Amino acid sequence: KDWQIACVMTVALPVAGFAMANALSIVRDFSAAQFKVYAKAGGIAETGLQLIRTVTAFNGQRAVIKEYADQLDKAQHKGIRIGVVQGFSMGVTICVVGCAISIGMYAGSIWVLEGYERQCWEVSPPFGTCRTGGTMLSAMFTVLWGFTQGIGTLVVCIEALGHGKAAAKRLYDIIDEPISHSVLGQEPATCEGLIVYENVRFSYPGRQAAVALYNISMRVEPGKTAALVGSSGSGKSTIV
């Protein structure tokens, strides 16, 4: 008979749902940016390990470590923002719970007083059809228990949901990317075997700041043999 108080208390719940939906969207965007930063940091570490001899030859260990640490700092800042959004979402949820309790107590106290003014306990002693403080609290805590077990648990999972949506978005973007060229490739009409480099400049994706080739120019005629000679880390393998 106290379903009315449950309806009154649920008025505040859409606010929590709206706040959580916004928080999930923000966490998803921050998570996507964080994934990109971690991927870039991983690329720096992988390139540094693969080219460890080159890095050592040019005494670039400190530069690689600094570049890697800078990317981790960016990822940490993204993580802090995610934590702030999660905290705000949890705060809104707690505020909504407090508002729901206040609304329930206010409406319940009015209904209890109205029942006693009508002397409803005389219909069937000891309480009859009266709403009592016990029945009000029972209905209120039933609603709150369902809310905290459902929505409250979802708040804790916002970060995981955001990471999942961000990862899925990247995956679906790759799957949905249109293929603009033939899978068979292009076959040239003739092949002379002439190799020409003209002012080639190249940096590995994981280390854009470190230039592997700088204005390299060379020409190898068809049928000729050329040898690339240089110290370790000078770019011989990169040219090939």
Short mmCIF file of C-alpha atoms in Angstrom, two decimals:
data_model
loop_
_atom_site.label_atom_id
_atom_site.label_comp_id
_atom_site.label_asym_id
_atom_site.label_seq_id
_atom_site.Cartn_x
_atom_site.Cartn_y
_atom_site.Cartn_z
CA LYS A 1 0.00 0.00 0.00
CA ASP A 2 3.04 2.30 0.08
CA TRP A 3 3.76 2.24 -3.63
CA GLN A 4 3.04 5.97 -3.77
CA ILE A 5 6.16 6.81 -1.80
CA ALA A 6 8.23 4.69 -4.18
CA CYS A 7 6.85 6.72 -7.10
CA VAL A 8 7.65 9.97 -5.32
CA MET A 9 11.24 8.95 -4.59
CA THR A 10 11.93 7.81 -8.15
CA VAL A 11 11.37 11.38 -9.37
CA ALA A 12 14.98 12.17 -8.48
CA LEU A 13 16.47 9.11 -10.18
CA PRO A 14 16.47 10.42 -13.81
CA VAL A 15 18.91 13.12 -12.70
CA ALA A 16 21.39 10.42 -11.71
CA GLY A 17 20.85 8.62 -15.01
CA PHE A 18 21.48 11.82 -16.98
CA ALA A 19 24.66 12.57 -15.01
CA MET A 20 25.95 9.03 -15.49
CA ALA A 21 25.27 9.12 -19.24
CA ASN A 22 27.25 12.35 -19.58
CA ALA A 23 30.04 10.96 -17.41
CA LEU A 24 30.23 7.83 -19.55
CA SER A 25 30.52 9.92 -22.72
CA ILE A 26 33.29 12.08 -21.24
CA VAL A 27 35.19 9.07 -19.90
CA ARG A 28 34.95 7.43 -23.33
CA ASP A 29 36.55 10.47 -25.01
CA PHE A 30 39.30 10.73 -22.39
CA SER A 31 39.93 6.98 -22.61
CA ALA A 32 40.32 7.17 -26.39
CA ALA A 33 42.86 9.98 -26.01
CA GLN A 34 44.64 8.03 -23.28
CA PHE A 35 44.86 4.95 -25.51
CA LYS A 36 46.50 7.02 -28.24
CA VAL A 37 49.08 8.39 -25.81
CA TYR A 38 49.85 4.92 -24.46
CA ALA A 39 50.19 3.61 -28.02
CA LYS A 40 52.64 6.38 -28.84
CA ALA A 41 54.63 5.68 -25.68
CA GLY A 42 54.69 1.98 -26.54
CA GLY A 43 55.93 2.81 -30.04
CA ILE A 44 58.76 4.88 -28.59
CA ALA A 45 59.79 2.06 -26.27
CA GLU A 46 59.55 -0.56 -29.02
CA THR A 47 61.57 1.52 -31.47
CA GLY A 48 64.18 2.28 -28.84
CA LEU A 49 64.60 -1.40 -28.02
CA GLN A 50 64.73 -2.45 -31.67
CA LEU A 51 67.34 0.19 -32.44
CA ILE A 52 69.20 -0.12 -29.16
CA ARG A 53 72.58 -0.17 -30.88
CA THR A 54 71.77 2.96 -32.85
CA VAL A 55 70.47 4.73 -29.75
CA THR A 56 73.59 3.76 -27.82
CA ALA A 57 75.91 4.77 -30.66
CA PHE A 58 74.46 8.27 -30.72
CA ASN A 59 74.17 8.45 -26.92
CA GLY A 60 70.42 8.92 -27.22
CA GLN A 61 69.31 6.97 -24.17
CA ARG A 62 68.35 10.07 -22.21
CA ALA A 63 66.40 11.49 -25.14
CA VAL A 64 64.41 8.27 -25.57
CA ILE A 65 63.71 8.03 -21.84
CA LYS A 66 62.60 11.67 -21.72
CA GLU A 67 60.31 11.27 -24.72
CA TYR A 68 58.81 8.13 -23.19
CA ALA A 69 58.33 9.84 -19.82
CA ASP A 70 56.64 12.83 -21.49
CA GLN A 71 54.06 10.53 -23.05
CA LEU A 72 53.43 8.82 -19.72
CA ASP A 73 52.88 12.24 -18.11
CA LYS A 74 50.24 13.02 -20.74
CA ALA A 75 48.55 9.69 -20.06
CA GLN A 76 48.62 10.42 -16.34
CA HIS A 77 46.87 13.75 -16.87
CA LYS A 78 44.17 11.98 -18.89
CA GLY A 79 43.77 9.47 -16.07
CA ILE A 80 43.41 12.28 -13.53
CA ARG A 81 40.62 13.81 -15.61
CA ILE A 82 38.88 10.45 -15.79
CA GLY A 83 39.10 10.21 -12.00
CA VAL A 84 37.61 13.69 -11.62
CA VAL A 85 34.68 12.76 -13.85
CA GLN A 86 34.14 9.55 -11.90
CA GLY A 87 34.22 11.44 -8.62
CA PHE A 88 31.75 14.00 -9.92
CA SER A 89 29.43 11.24 -11.09
CA MET A 90 29.63 9.54 -7.70
CA GLY A 91 28.94 12.87 -5.98
CA VAL A 92 25.86 13.46 -8.12
CA THR A 93 24.66 9.96 -7.31
CA ILE A 94 25.05 10.52 -3.57
CA CYS A 95 23.30 13.89 -3.89
CA VAL A 96 20.40 12.23 -5.71
CA VAL A 97 20.16 9.60 -2.98
CA GLY A 98 20.01 12.35 -0.36
CA CYS A 99 17.33 14.20 -2.31
CA ALA A 100 15.30 11.01 -2.70
CA ILE A 101 15.50 10.38 1.05
CA SER A 102 14.43 13.96 1.78
CA ILE A 103 11.50 13.76 -0.61
CA GLY A 104 10.44 10.40 0.82
CA MET A 105 10.64 11.62 4.41
CA TYR A 106 8.68 14.77 3.61
CA ALA A 107 5.91 13.00 1.68
CA GLY A 108 5.80 10.11 4.14
CA SER A 109 5.47 12.35 7.18
CA ILE A 110 2.57 14.20 5.55
CA TRP A 111 0.77 10.95 4.77
CA VAL A 112 1.32 9.59 8.28
CA LEU A 113 -0.07 12.75 9.88
CA GLU A 114 -3.07 12.78 7.53
CA GLY A 115 -3.85 9.18 8.45
CA TYR A 116 -3.78 9.88 12.17
CA GLU A 117 -5.95 12.94 11.71
CA ARG A 118 -8.58 10.72 10.08
CA GLN A 119 -8.19 8.26 12.97
CA CYS A 120 -7.66 5.44 10.50
CA TRP A 121 -6.44 3.08 13.24
CA GLU A 122 -10.00 2.68 14.49
CA VAL A 123 -10.96 0.66 11.39
CA SER A 124 -8.80 -2.29 12.36
CA PRO A 125 -6.72 -1.87 15.52
CA PRO A 126 -3.92 -1.39 16.27
CA PHE A 127 -2.95 0.38 13.02
CA GLY A 128 -5.76 -0.38 10.59
CA THR A 129 -5.20 1.25 7.20
CA CYS A 130 -2.81 3.87 8.59
CA ARG A 131 0.62 4.46 7.17
CA THR A 132 3.16 4.34 9.96
CA GLY A 133 6.76 5.37 10.24
CA GLY A 134 7.75 1.73 9.91
CA THR A 135 5.92 1.20 6.63
CA MET A 136 7.30 4.47 5.26
CA LEU A 137 10.88 3.55 6.12
CA SER A 138 10.41 0.06 4.73
CA ALA A 139 9.26 1.43 1.38
CA MET A 140 12.00 4.06 1.31
CA PHE A 141 14.84 1.67 2.03
CA THR A 142 13.50 -0.82 -0.50
CA VAL A 143 13.72 1.84 -3.21
CA LEU A 144 17.14 3.00 -2.03
CA TRP A 145 18.49 -0.54 -1.90
CA GLY A 146 17.44 -1.17 -5.48
CA PHE A 147 18.92 2.15 -6.58
CA THR A 148 22.27 1.71 -4.85
CA GLN A 149 22.65 -1.90 -5.99
CA GLY A 150 21.83 -1.04 -9.59
CA ILE A 151 22.88 2.50 -10.42
CA GLY A 152 25.50 2.64 -7.69
CA THR A 153 27.27 -0.41 -9.07
CA LEU A 154 27.15 1.07 -12.56
CA VAL A 155 28.94 4.20 -11.35
CA VAL A 156 31.92 2.09 -10.33
CA CYS A 157 31.99 0.53 -13.80
CA ILE A 158 31.92 3.83 -15.69
CA GLU A 159 35.68 3.78 -16.36
CA ALA A 160 35.58 0.19 -17.63
CA LEU A 161 32.61 1.00 -19.86
CA GLY A 162 34.39 4.09 -21.16
CA HIS A 163 37.53 2.10 -21.98
CA GLY A 164 35.44 -0.55 -23.71
CA LYS A 165 33.54 1.96 -25.84
CA ALA A 166 36.75 3.78 -26.77
CA ALA A 167 38.46 0.54 -27.81
CA ALA A 168 35.39 -0.61 -29.73
CA LYS A 169 35.18 2.73 -31.56
CA ARG A 170 38.76 2.39 -32.79
CA LEU A 171 38.09 -1.18 -33.89
CA TYR A 172 34.91 -0.30 -35.76
CA ASP A 173 36.59 2.69 -37.40
CA ILE A 174 39.22 0.35 -38.82
CA ILE A 175 36.61 -2.18 -39.95
CA ASP A 176 34.43 0.49 -41.58
CA GLU A 177 37.31 2.24 -43.32
CA PRO A 178 36.63 2.10 -47.07
CA ILE A 179 39.14 0.42 -49.35
CA SER A 180 40.11 2.97 -51.98
CA HIS A 181 42.51 0.82 -54.00
CA SER A 182 42.60 -2.59 -55.60
CA VAL A 183 43.69 -5.51 -53.44
CA LEU A 184 45.82 -6.68 -56.37
CA GLY A 185 47.93 -3.53 -56.32
CA GLN A 186 49.37 -1.71 -59.31
CA GLU A 187 51.63 -3.43 -61.79
CA PRO A 188 53.94 -1.09 -63.69
CA ALA A 189 54.14 -1.56 -67.43
CA THR A 190 57.95 -1.70 -67.34
CA CYS A 191 60.56 -2.12 -64.64
CA GLU A 192 64.03 -0.74 -65.33
CA GLY A 193 65.50 -1.32 -61.89
CA LEU A 194 66.59 2.29 -61.47
CA ILE A 195 66.75 3.39 -57.82
CA VAL A 196 66.72 7.12 -57.10
CA TYR A 197 66.68 8.97 -53.77
CA GLU A 198 66.25 12.74 -53.93
CA ASN A 199 66.44 14.72 -50.68
CA VAL A 200 64.76 11.96 -48.67
CA ARG A 201 63.94 12.80 -45.08
CA PHE A 202 62.54 10.10 -42.80
CA SER A 203 61.66 9.59 -39.13
CA TYR A 204 60.19 6.49 -37.53
CA PRO A 205 56.56 6.86 -36.37
CA GLY A 206 57.44 6.21 -32.76
CA ARG A 207 60.24 8.80 -32.73
CA GLN A 208 59.27 11.75 -34.87
CA ALA A 209 61.81 14.00 -33.18
CA ALA A 210 64.75 11.74 -34.13
CA VAL A 211 65.52 12.06 -37.85
CA ALA A 212 66.82 8.78 -39.27
CA LEU A 213 67.50 10.12 -42.78
CA TYR A 214 68.17 13.75 -43.56
CA ASN A 215 68.26 14.96 -47.17
CA ILE A 216 69.63 11.70 -48.56
CA SER A 217 70.24 11.68 -52.33
CA MET A 218 71.62 8.74 -54.30
CA ARG A 219 71.21 7.03 -57.65
CA VAL A 220 71.77 3.36 -58.49
CA GLU A 221 71.73 2.54 -62.19
CA PRO A 222 70.12 -0.68 -63.47
CA GLY A 223 72.46 -3.65 -63.32
CA LYS A 224 74.89 -1.88 -61.01
CA THR A 225 75.88 -2.86 -57.48
CA ALA A 226 76.05 -0.27 -54.71
CA ALA A 227 77.42 -0.66 -51.21
CA LEU A 228 76.20 1.32 -48.21
CA VAL A 229 79.08 1.91 -45.82
CA GLY A 230 78.85 3.72 -42.52
CA SER A 231 78.99 3.45 -38.77
CA SER A 232 76.30 1.76 -36.72
CA GLY A 233 73.15 3.85 -36.63
CA SER A 234 73.99 5.95 -39.67
CA GLY A 235 70.82 4.85 -41.53
CA LYS A 236 72.00 2.01 -43.78
CA SER A 237 69.13 -0.33 -42.86
CA THR A 238 66.65 2.54 -43.04
CA ILE A 239 67.65 3.27 -46.63
CA VAL A 240 67.14 -0.36 -47.62
#
